[in-house]
Short mmCIF file of C-alpha atoms in Angstrom, two decimals:
data_model
loop_
_atom_site.label_atom_id
_atom_site.label_comp_id
_atom_site.label_asym_id
_atom_site.label_seq_id
_atom_site.Cartn_x
_atom_site.Cartn_y
_atom_site.Cartn_z
CA MET A 86 108.40 103.57 104.04
CA PRO A 87 107.56 103.38 100.41
CA TYR A 88 105.02 101.03 98.87
CA VAL A 89 104.89 100.78 95.08
CA LYS A 90 102.18 99.15 92.97
CA ILE A 91 102.91 98.52 89.29
CA GLU A 92 99.94 97.50 87.16
CA LEU A 93 100.64 96.36 83.63
CA THR A 94 98.92 94.34 80.95
CA ARG A 95 99.55 90.58 81.00
CA GLU A 96 101.58 90.20 77.84
CA GLY A 97 104.43 87.83 78.49
CA VAL A 98 106.42 89.65 81.17
CA THR A 99 109.12 87.21 82.31
CA ARG A 100 110.29 86.41 85.81
CA GLU A 101 113.62 88.08 84.97
CA GLN A 102 111.91 91.27 83.81
CA LYS A 103 109.92 91.34 87.03
CA GLN A 104 113.10 90.95 89.06
CA GLN A 105 114.72 93.78 87.06
CA LEU A 106 111.74 96.04 87.74
CA ILE A 107 111.79 95.25 91.46
CA ALA A 108 115.53 95.79 91.79
CA GLY A 109 115.47 98.90 89.61
CA VAL A 110 112.63 100.68 91.37
CA THR A 111 114.03 99.79 94.81
CA ASN A 112 117.42 101.20 93.81
CA LEU A 113 115.86 104.38 92.43
CA ILE A 114 114.02 105.00 95.69
CA SER A 115 117.15 104.28 97.68
CA ASP A 116 119.29 106.56 95.48
CA ILE A 117 116.86 109.48 95.16
CA LEU A 118 115.24 109.45 98.60
CA GLY A 119 117.84 107.61 100.67
CA LYS A 120 115.27 105.06 101.85
CA ASP A 121 116.37 101.80 103.44
CA PRO A 122 115.49 99.01 100.93
CA ASN A 123 114.28 96.90 103.86
CA LEU A 124 111.33 99.26 104.11
CA THR A 125 110.47 99.26 100.40
CA HIS A 126 107.77 96.89 99.16
CA ILE A 127 106.87 96.60 95.47
CA VAL A 128 103.82 94.76 94.16
CA LEU A 129 103.36 93.90 90.48
CA GLN A 130 99.89 93.17 89.16
CA GLU A 131 99.35 91.81 85.67
CA ILE A 132 95.97 92.73 84.19
CA GLU A 133 94.19 90.65 81.55
CA LEU A 134 93.79 92.44 78.21
CA ASP A 135 89.99 92.30 78.50
CA ASP A 136 90.26 94.14 81.81
CA TRP A 137 92.33 97.15 80.75
CA GLY A 138 90.59 99.96 78.93
CA PHE A 139 92.35 102.72 77.03
CA ALA A 140 90.66 105.43 75.00
CA GLY A 141 87.34 103.70 75.65
CA GLU A 142 88.40 100.31 74.21
CA GLN A 143 89.53 97.03 75.75
CA VAL A 144 93.25 96.51 75.12
CA SER A 145 92.38 93.03 73.81
CA ILE A 146 90.48 94.73 70.98
CA LEU A 147 93.26 97.26 70.39
CA ARG A 148 95.73 94.37 70.06
CA GLU A 149 93.44 92.61 67.55
CA LYS A 150 93.59 95.82 65.52
CA GLY A 151 97.39 95.70 65.63
CA ILE A 152 97.79 98.59 68.08
CA THR A 153 100.55 97.86 70.59
CA ALA A 154 102.05 99.62 73.61
CA GLN A 155 105.59 99.14 72.39
CA LYS A 156 107.74 102.16 71.70
CA ASN A 157 108.71 102.74 68.12
CA ASN A 158 112.10 101.21 67.43
CA SER A 159 112.26 101.95 63.75
CA MET B 33 82.06 104.20 104.75
CA PRO B 34 85.28 102.32 105.09
CA TYR B 35 86.90 100.31 102.33
CA VAL B 36 89.87 98.12 103.23
CA LYS B 37 92.29 96.40 100.85
CA ILE B 38 94.58 93.73 102.25
CA GLU B 39 97.37 92.56 99.94
CA LEU B 40 99.39 89.55 101.04
CA THR B 41 101.61 86.95 99.45
CA ARG B 42 99.88 83.82 98.13
CA GLU B 43 101.24 81.26 100.58
CA GLY B 44 98.43 78.95 101.61
CA VAL B 45 95.99 81.32 103.29
CA THR B 46 92.87 79.25 104.00
CA ARG B 47 89.22 80.18 103.54
CA GLU B 48 88.83 80.16 107.32
CA GLN B 49 91.77 82.53 107.80
CA LYS B 50 90.26 84.88 105.23
CA GLN B 51 86.93 84.81 107.05
CA GLN B 52 88.71 85.53 110.35
CA LEU B 53 90.50 88.51 108.79
CA ILE B 54 87.27 89.89 107.33
CA ALA B 55 85.34 89.48 110.57
CA GLY B 56 88.22 90.79 112.67
CA VAL B 57 88.89 93.94 110.67
CA THR B 58 85.17 94.71 110.36
CA ASN B 59 84.77 94.37 114.13
CA LEU B 60 87.80 96.58 114.80
CA ILE B 61 86.38 99.34 112.59
CA SER B 62 82.98 98.98 114.24
CA ASP B 63 84.48 99.04 117.77
CA ILE B 64 87.02 101.85 117.25
CA LEU B 65 85.10 104.11 114.87
CA GLY B 66 81.50 103.08 115.52
CA LYS B 67 80.94 102.37 111.81
CA ASP B 68 77.95 100.32 110.67
CA PRO B 69 79.34 96.99 109.37
CA ASN B 70 76.86 97.20 106.47
CA LEU B 71 79.00 100.02 105.09
CA THR B 72 82.36 98.26 105.49
CA HIS B 73 83.80 96.42 102.51
CA ILE B 74 87.05 94.45 102.72
CA VAL B 75 88.93 93.09 99.73
CA LEU B 76 91.75 90.55 100.04
CA GLN B 77 94.26 90.19 97.22
CA GLU B 78 96.77 87.36 97.17
CA ILE B 79 99.95 88.21 95.27
CA GLU B 80 102.16 85.62 93.58
CA LEU B 81 105.63 85.36 95.12
CA ASP B 82 107.26 86.43 91.83
CA ASP B 83 105.18 89.62 91.95
CA TRP B 84 106.07 90.88 95.44
CA GLY B 85 109.41 92.60 95.89
CA PHE B 86 111.03 93.29 99.24
CA ALA B 87 114.46 94.81 99.76
CA GLY B 88 114.98 94.67 96.00
CA GLU B 89 114.32 90.92 95.67
CA GLN B 90 111.35 88.83 94.57
CA VAL B 91 109.80 87.07 97.56
CA SER B 92 110.01 83.81 95.55
CA ILE B 93 113.80 84.17 95.65
CA LEU B 94 113.81 85.10 99.35
CA ARG B 95 111.79 81.95 100.10
CA GLU B 96 114.26 79.80 98.11
CA LYS B 97 116.95 81.25 100.38
CA GLY B 98 114.95 80.18 103.42
CA ILE B 99 113.86 83.69 104.40
CA THR B 100 110.23 83.72 105.57
CA ALA B 101 107.75 86.35 106.76
CA GLN B 102 106.78 84.33 109.80
CA LYS B 103 107.36 85.78 113.24
CA ASN B 104 109.90 83.99 115.37
CA ASN B 105 108.17 81.34 117.48
CA SER B 106 111.25 79.92 119.14
CA MET C 165 104.46 90.70 103.56
CA PRO C 166 101.09 92.24 104.03
CA TYR C 167 100.16 95.74 102.95
CA VAL C 168 96.84 97.15 104.12
CA LYS C 169 95.07 100.28 102.86
CA ILE C 170 92.17 101.64 104.87
CA GLU C 171 90.09 104.34 103.19
CA LEU C 172 87.51 106.10 105.29
CA THR C 173 85.57 109.34 105.22
CA ARG C 174 87.22 112.34 106.91
CA GLU C 175 84.90 112.82 109.86
CA GLY C 176 86.97 113.53 112.93
CA VAL C 177 89.04 110.38 113.29
CA THR C 178 91.53 111.07 116.09
CA ARG C 179 95.23 110.25 116.27
CA GLU C 180 94.44 107.74 119.01
CA GLN C 181 91.80 105.99 116.91
CA LYS C 182 94.30 105.76 114.05
CA GLN C 183 96.87 104.22 116.37
CA GLN C 184 94.26 101.73 117.62
CA LEU C 185 93.40 100.75 114.04
CA ILE C 186 97.07 100.30 113.13
CA ALA C 187 97.86 98.24 116.23
CA GLY C 188 94.65 96.23 115.94
CA VAL C 189 95.00 95.28 112.29
CA THR C 190 98.70 94.46 112.72
CA ASN C 191 97.89 92.19 115.67
CA LEU C 192 95.08 90.46 113.75
CA ILE C 193 97.42 89.68 110.85
CA SER C 194 100.09 88.46 113.27
CA ASP C 195 97.61 86.29 115.19
CA ILE C 196 95.70 84.82 112.23
CA LEU C 197 98.51 84.47 109.68
CA GLY C 198 101.58 84.39 111.92
CA LYS C 199 103.16 87.28 110.00
CA ASP C 200 106.10 89.20 111.45
CA PRO C 201 104.78 92.72 112.30
CA ASN C 202 108.03 94.16 110.92
CA LEU C 203 106.75 93.21 107.47
CA THR C 204 103.27 94.67 107.89
CA HIS C 205 102.58 98.17 106.58
CA ILE C 206 99.23 99.88 107.03
CA VAL C 207 98.19 103.08 105.27
CA LEU C 208 95.15 105.11 106.29
CA GLN C 209 93.59 107.50 103.81
CA GLU C 210 90.90 109.95 104.86
CA ILE C 211 88.57 110.93 102.02
CA GLU C 212 86.70 114.24 101.87
CA LEU C 213 82.91 113.85 102.07
CA ASP C 214 82.49 115.38 98.59
CA ASP C 215 84.80 112.68 97.22
CA TRP C 216 83.03 109.56 98.52
CA GLY C 217 79.97 108.37 96.68
CA PHE C 218 77.49 105.85 98.05
CA ALA C 219 74.27 104.78 96.38
CA GLY C 220 74.91 107.40 93.72
CA GLU C 221 75.18 110.35 96.14
CA GLN C 222 78.07 112.28 97.66
CA VAL C 223 78.42 111.46 101.35
CA SER C 224 78.45 115.22 102.03
CA ILE C 225 74.89 115.33 100.71
CA LEU C 226 73.87 112.22 102.65
CA ARG C 227 75.17 113.84 105.84
CA GLU C 228 73.19 117.04 105.11
CA LYS C 229 70.12 114.79 104.94
CA GLY C 230 70.98 113.38 108.36
CA ILE C 231 72.10 109.97 107.06
CA THR C 232 75.18 108.77 108.95
CA ALA C 233 77.46 105.72 108.79
CA GLN C 234 77.21 105.11 112.51
CA LYS C 235 75.83 101.84 113.75
CA ASN C 236 72.53 102.02 115.61
CA ASN C 237 73.20 102.35 119.33
CA SER C 238 69.62 102.66 120.48
CA MET D 247 94.87 112.24 83.20
CA PRO D 248 92.33 110.04 84.85
CA TYR D 249 92.95 106.52 86.04
CA VAL D 250 89.97 104.45 87.14
CA LYS D 251 90.02 101.14 89.02
CA ILE D 252 86.80 99.14 89.20
CA GLU D 253 86.80 96.22 91.62
CA LEU D 254 83.84 93.86 91.51
CA THR D 255 83.04 90.34 92.57
CA ARG D 256 83.77 87.60 90.02
CA GLU D 257 80.26 86.51 89.16
CA GLY D 258 80.02 85.98 85.44
CA VAL D 259 80.75 89.44 84.07
CA THR D 260 81.00 89.01 80.29
CA ARG D 261 83.51 90.50 77.88
CA GLU D 262 80.73 92.63 76.42
CA GLN D 263 79.75 94.00 79.83
CA LYS D 264 83.38 94.88 80.48
CA GLN D 265 83.57 96.70 77.17
CA GLN D 266 80.36 98.58 78.00
CA LEU D 267 81.79 99.62 81.39
CA ILE D 268 85.04 100.80 79.81
CA ALA D 269 83.30 102.75 77.06
CA GLY D 270 80.69 104.15 79.44
CA VAL D 271 83.08 105.40 82.11
CA THR D 272 85.45 106.85 79.50
CA ASN D 273 82.56 108.73 77.88
CA LEU D 274 81.35 110.03 81.24
CA ILE D 275 84.78 111.41 82.06
CA SER D 276 85.06 112.94 78.61
CA ASP D 277 81.57 114.48 78.81
CA ILE D 278 81.72 115.77 82.40
CA LEU D 279 85.37 116.81 82.62
CA GLY D 280 86.27 117.29 78.95
CA LYS D 281 89.21 114.89 79.27
CA ASP D 282 90.86 113.45 76.17
CA PRO D 283 89.98 109.71 76.11
CA ASN D 284 93.57 108.99 75.03
CA LEU D 285 94.60 109.93 78.57
CA THR D 286 91.98 107.82 80.35
CA HIS D 287 92.94 104.34 81.55
CA ILE D 288 90.43 102.02 83.20
CA VAL D 289 91.36 98.81 85.01
CA LEU D 290 88.79 96.18 86.00
CA GLN D 291 89.63 93.71 88.74
CA GLU D 292 87.39 90.74 89.45
CA ILE D 293 87.60 89.54 93.05
CA GLU D 294 86.89 85.97 94.12
CA LEU D 295 83.85 85.63 96.40
CA ASP D 296 86.02 84.28 99.24
CA ASP D 297 88.11 87.44 99.03
CA TRP D 298 85.39 90.08 99.33
CA GLY D 299 84.00 90.80 102.78
CA PHE D 300 80.81 92.72 103.44
CA ALA D 301 79.24 93.28 106.83
CA GLY D 302 81.90 91.01 108.32
CA GLU D 303 81.11 88.01 106.07
CA GLN D 304 82.69 86.56 102.95
CA VAL D 305 80.47 87.18 99.92
CA SER D 306 80.76 83.46 99.14
CA ILE D 307 78.94 82.76 102.40
CA LEU D 308 76.36 85.50 101.76
CA ARG D 309 75.62 83.95 98.35
CA GLU D 310 75.18 80.50 99.96
CA LYS D 311 72.58 82.14 102.18
CA GLY D 312 70.80 83.47 99.10
CA ILE D 313 71.84 87.09 99.61
CA THR D 314 72.75 88.72 96.28
CA ALA D 315 74.00 92.13 95.16
CA GLN D 316 71.35 92.44 92.48
CA LYS D 317 68.90 95.28 92.62
CA ASN D 318 65.30 94.32 93.24
CA ASN D 319 63.49 93.87 89.94
CA SER D 320 60.18 92.74 91.36
CA MET E 249 99.88 100.33 79.49
CA PRO E 250 101.54 100.57 82.85
CA TYR E 251 100.15 102.50 85.78
CA VAL E 252 102.40 102.98 88.81
CA LYS E 253 101.40 104.22 92.27
CA ILE E 254 104.14 105.21 94.68
CA GLU E 255 103.05 105.80 98.27
CA LEU E 256 105.60 107.29 100.64
CA THR E 257 105.63 109.13 103.92
CA ARG E 258 105.39 112.94 103.73
CA GLU E 259 108.84 113.89 104.94
CA GLY E 260 110.14 116.70 102.78
CA VAL E 261 110.27 115.11 99.34
CA THR E 262 111.14 117.91 96.92
CA ARG E 263 109.67 118.68 93.52
CA GLU E 264 113.01 117.72 91.96
CA GLN E 265 113.05 114.35 93.72
CA LYS E 266 109.53 113.70 92.50
CA GLN E 267 110.57 114.53 88.94
CA GLN E 268 113.57 112.20 89.27
CA LEU E 269 111.32 109.38 90.49
CA ILE E 270 108.85 109.92 87.64
CA ALA E 271 111.58 110.05 84.98
CA GLY E 272 113.48 107.15 86.51
CA VAL E 273 110.55 104.76 86.81
CA THR E 274 109.27 105.65 83.33
CA ASN E 275 112.72 104.98 81.87
CA LEU E 276 113.00 101.65 83.71
CA ILE E 277 109.68 100.50 82.31
CA SER E 278 110.65 101.65 78.85
CA ASP E 279 114.07 99.95 79.04
CA ILE E 280 112.97 96.65 80.64
CA LEU E 281 109.58 96.17 79.00
CA GLY E 282 109.89 98.30 75.87
CA LYS E 283 106.74 100.25 76.76
CA ASP E 284 105.97 103.56 75.05
CA PRO E 285 106.37 106.28 77.73
CA ASN E 286 103.23 107.95 76.37
CA LEU E 287 101.27 105.06 77.88
CA THR E 288 102.96 105.15 81.30
CA HIS E 289 101.28 107.06 84.11
CA ILE E 290 102.87 107.42 87.55
CA VAL E 291 101.07 108.76 90.61
CA LEU E 292 102.88 109.75 93.80
CA GLN E 293 100.97 109.90 97.06
CA GLU E 294 102.51 111.38 100.19
CA ILE E 295 101.07 109.94 103.39
CA GLU E 296 100.99 111.83 106.69
CA LEU E 297 103.14 110.23 109.42
CA ASP E 298 100.07 109.63 111.60
CA ASP E 299 98.51 107.65 108.74
CA TRP E 300 101.31 105.15 108.05
CA GLY E 301 101.66 102.20 110.37
CA PHE E 302 104.69 99.96 110.55
CA ALA E 303 105.20 97.13 113.01
CA GLY E 304 101.99 98.16 114.73
CA GLU E 305 103.05 101.78 115.37
CA GLN E 306 102.33 105.10 113.68
CA VAL E 307 105.42 106.35 111.86
CA SER E 308 104.96 109.68 113.66
CA ILE E 309 105.62 107.84 116.93
CA LEU E 310 108.57 105.92 115.48
CA ARG E 311 110.11 109.22 114.37
CA GLU E 312 109.64 110.71 117.87
CA LYS E 313 111.62 107.70 119.12
CA GLY E 314 114.38 108.52 116.67
CA ILE E 315 113.68 105.60 114.32
CA THR E 316 114.05 106.67 110.68
CA ALA E 317 113.60 105.02 107.28
CA GLN E 318 116.96 106.24 106.04
CA LYS E 319 119.58 103.72 105.02
CA ASN E 320 122.68 103.61 107.16
CA ASN E 321 125.37 105.85 105.67
CA SER E 322 127.96 105.40 108.35
CA MET F 182 79.74 94.73 95.45
CA PRO F 183 81.62 97.16 93.31
CA TYR F 184 84.19 99.62 94.56
CA VAL F 185 85.44 102.27 92.15
CA LYS F 186 88.45 104.56 92.58
CA ILE F 187 88.81 107.51 90.23
CA GLU F 188 92.15 109.33 90.34
CA LEU F 189 92.43 112.57 88.43
CA THR F 190 94.62 115.63 88.42
CA ARG F 191 93.56 118.47 90.73
CA GLU F 192 92.57 121.08 88.17
CA GLY F 193 89.40 122.75 89.30
CA VAL F 194 86.91 119.88 89.38
CA THR F 195 83.73 121.27 90.93
CA ARG F 196 81.46 119.69 93.52
CA GLU F 197 78.77 119.40 90.84
CA GLN F 198 81.11 117.58 88.46
CA LYS F 199 82.02 115.17 91.26
CA GLN F 200 78.35 114.51 91.93
CA GLN F 201 77.77 113.90 88.20
CA LEU F 202 80.65 111.42 88.09
CA ILE F 203 79.39 109.58 91.17
CA ALA F 204 75.80 109.40 89.90
CA GLY F 205 76.89 108.51 86.37
CA VAL F 206 79.25 105.68 87.30
CA THR F 207 76.78 104.26 89.83
CA ASN F 208 74.04 104.27 87.18
CA LEU F 209 76.32 102.61 84.61
CA ILE F 210 77.14 99.80 87.03
CA SER F 211 73.48 99.41 87.91
CA ASP F 212 72.40 99.39 84.26
CA ILE F 213 75.15 97.13 82.86
CA LEU F 214 75.61 94.71 85.75
CA GLY F 215 72.31 95.04 87.58
CA LYS F 216 74.08 95.87 90.86
CA ASP F 217 72.16 97.39 93.76
CA PRO F 218 73.43 101.00 94.11
CA ASN F 219 73.42 100.52 97.90
CA LEU F 220 76.43 98.25 97.42
CA THR F 221 78.37 100.58 95.12
CA HIS F 222 81.02 102.85 96.64
CA ILE F 223 82.95 105.37 94.55
CA VAL F 224 86.02 107.24 95.78
CA LEU F 225 87.48 110.23 93.95
CA GLN F 226 91.07 111.24 94.56
CA GLU F 227 92.49 114.47 93.21
CA ILE F 228 96.23 114.36 92.62
CA GLU F 229 98.48 117.42 92.71
CA LEU F 230 100.09 118.24 89.35
CA ASP F 231 103.58 117.71 90.80
CA ASP F 232 102.53 114.18 91.80
CA TRP F 233 101.24 112.88 88.46
CA GLY F 234 103.79 111.77 85.90
CA PHE F 235 103.02 111.17 82.23
CA ALA F 236 105.55 110.28 79.56
CA GLY F 237 108.29 110.77 82.15
CA GLU F 238 107.32 114.35 83.07
CA GLN F 239 105.39 115.92 85.93
CA VAL F 240 102.01 117.16 84.73
CA SER F 241 102.83 120.52 86.35
CA ILE F 242 105.69 120.87 83.86
CA LEU F 243 103.55 119.71 80.95
CA ARG F 244 100.96 122.37 81.85
CA GLU F 245 103.69 125.06 81.97
CA LYS F 246 104.55 124.00 78.42
CA GLY F 247 100.91 124.48 77.42
CA ILE F 248 100.13 120.77 77.10
CA THR F 249 96.67 120.00 78.47
CA ALA F 250 94.55 116.88 78.95
CA GLN F 251 91.51 118.46 77.34
CA LYS F 252 90.05 116.91 74.24
CA ASN F 253 90.30 118.96 71.09
CA ASN F 254 87.15 121.00 70.66
CA SER F 255 88.17 122.89 67.56
#
């Protein structure tokens, strides 16, 4: 009986990415714990950038300063 | 001091239904646990169908397939 | 697809009271919203009195002062 | 590694007030617990007045009756 | 800035399974959304069987009846 | 009507520190938003180090490697 809540900043996540997250996390829980997917519920919640604080700053302000949450691909 | 969070898919829940849920859950907690209703807070959160995953699928996709969450009334 | 979280102070809630809460809230959601109970999950979380704050005070301290969360039965 | 969720009714909280809450709570956690602010995430969630229940009533109805959540300044 | 909460029934999940869940979900979020893993926090919460309700029943009672959450391997 | 949840790793937080957090956050919300403290509830939840994941690793493993969440005081 797992319930999963994923909170992430609202920054252009697509419907396809959401579906990939839902399928991926459900599969992980099924593979690792053997749980029936019919008992796994996953809820995504997108948070406005003004409403997420990191290191004492709103993410909206961090983004204005050019600070992102993307991993370094260089 | 109870706090209750009810998450449900955004599928046309009316203001009256929300009020019934709030009154009903508050009464249950008062009746079963004897808690003062002035200390009971209830928060409802409606979730978009793209953001709720069940059995590895977005609920929006399940609904397109004709699969509902309604109990069988037949 | 409802998910319900009930947080309450750890003050002697019995297994029977928990079962009554679970059955009662599930029935309410079924009656008011017509939701299939097989899609309703309810999670109870008991919180230690040192870990719940109300009006700026730990509930453990409020209880030491004789302040309870019980409704007035007089 | 603290994570903080602040849920409050949607009643005109400004961007500046949100920033003050984020900075203030992050500083408190840093001062009291010595936690690195780079590991502190704070999420604000504004709740519609129809979706918050207190004492068995929707806050939207309480507000129509003139009952507010403001402290008494008289 | 993702935060993930995974709630599951307390039924013998091992430290290794927890580590696999944490690594797996972090990798999924990094792969699908490109998020820096240093900004991803995951919290697991094991729930006692008396405290999880499904279909109106405590999971502890469902287990006594021989009903499990395991997928069918036959 | 604010509700605040503070999740932090279980690493020796004292009762006094909890009381300081509860009083401090309640005061912040009262000062910044003008909310009546009698409507502010704060719940602390300590998470075992095996149950908190950061950067894809259990915090228990990060601590074994000497990586802490403390700010640099040098």
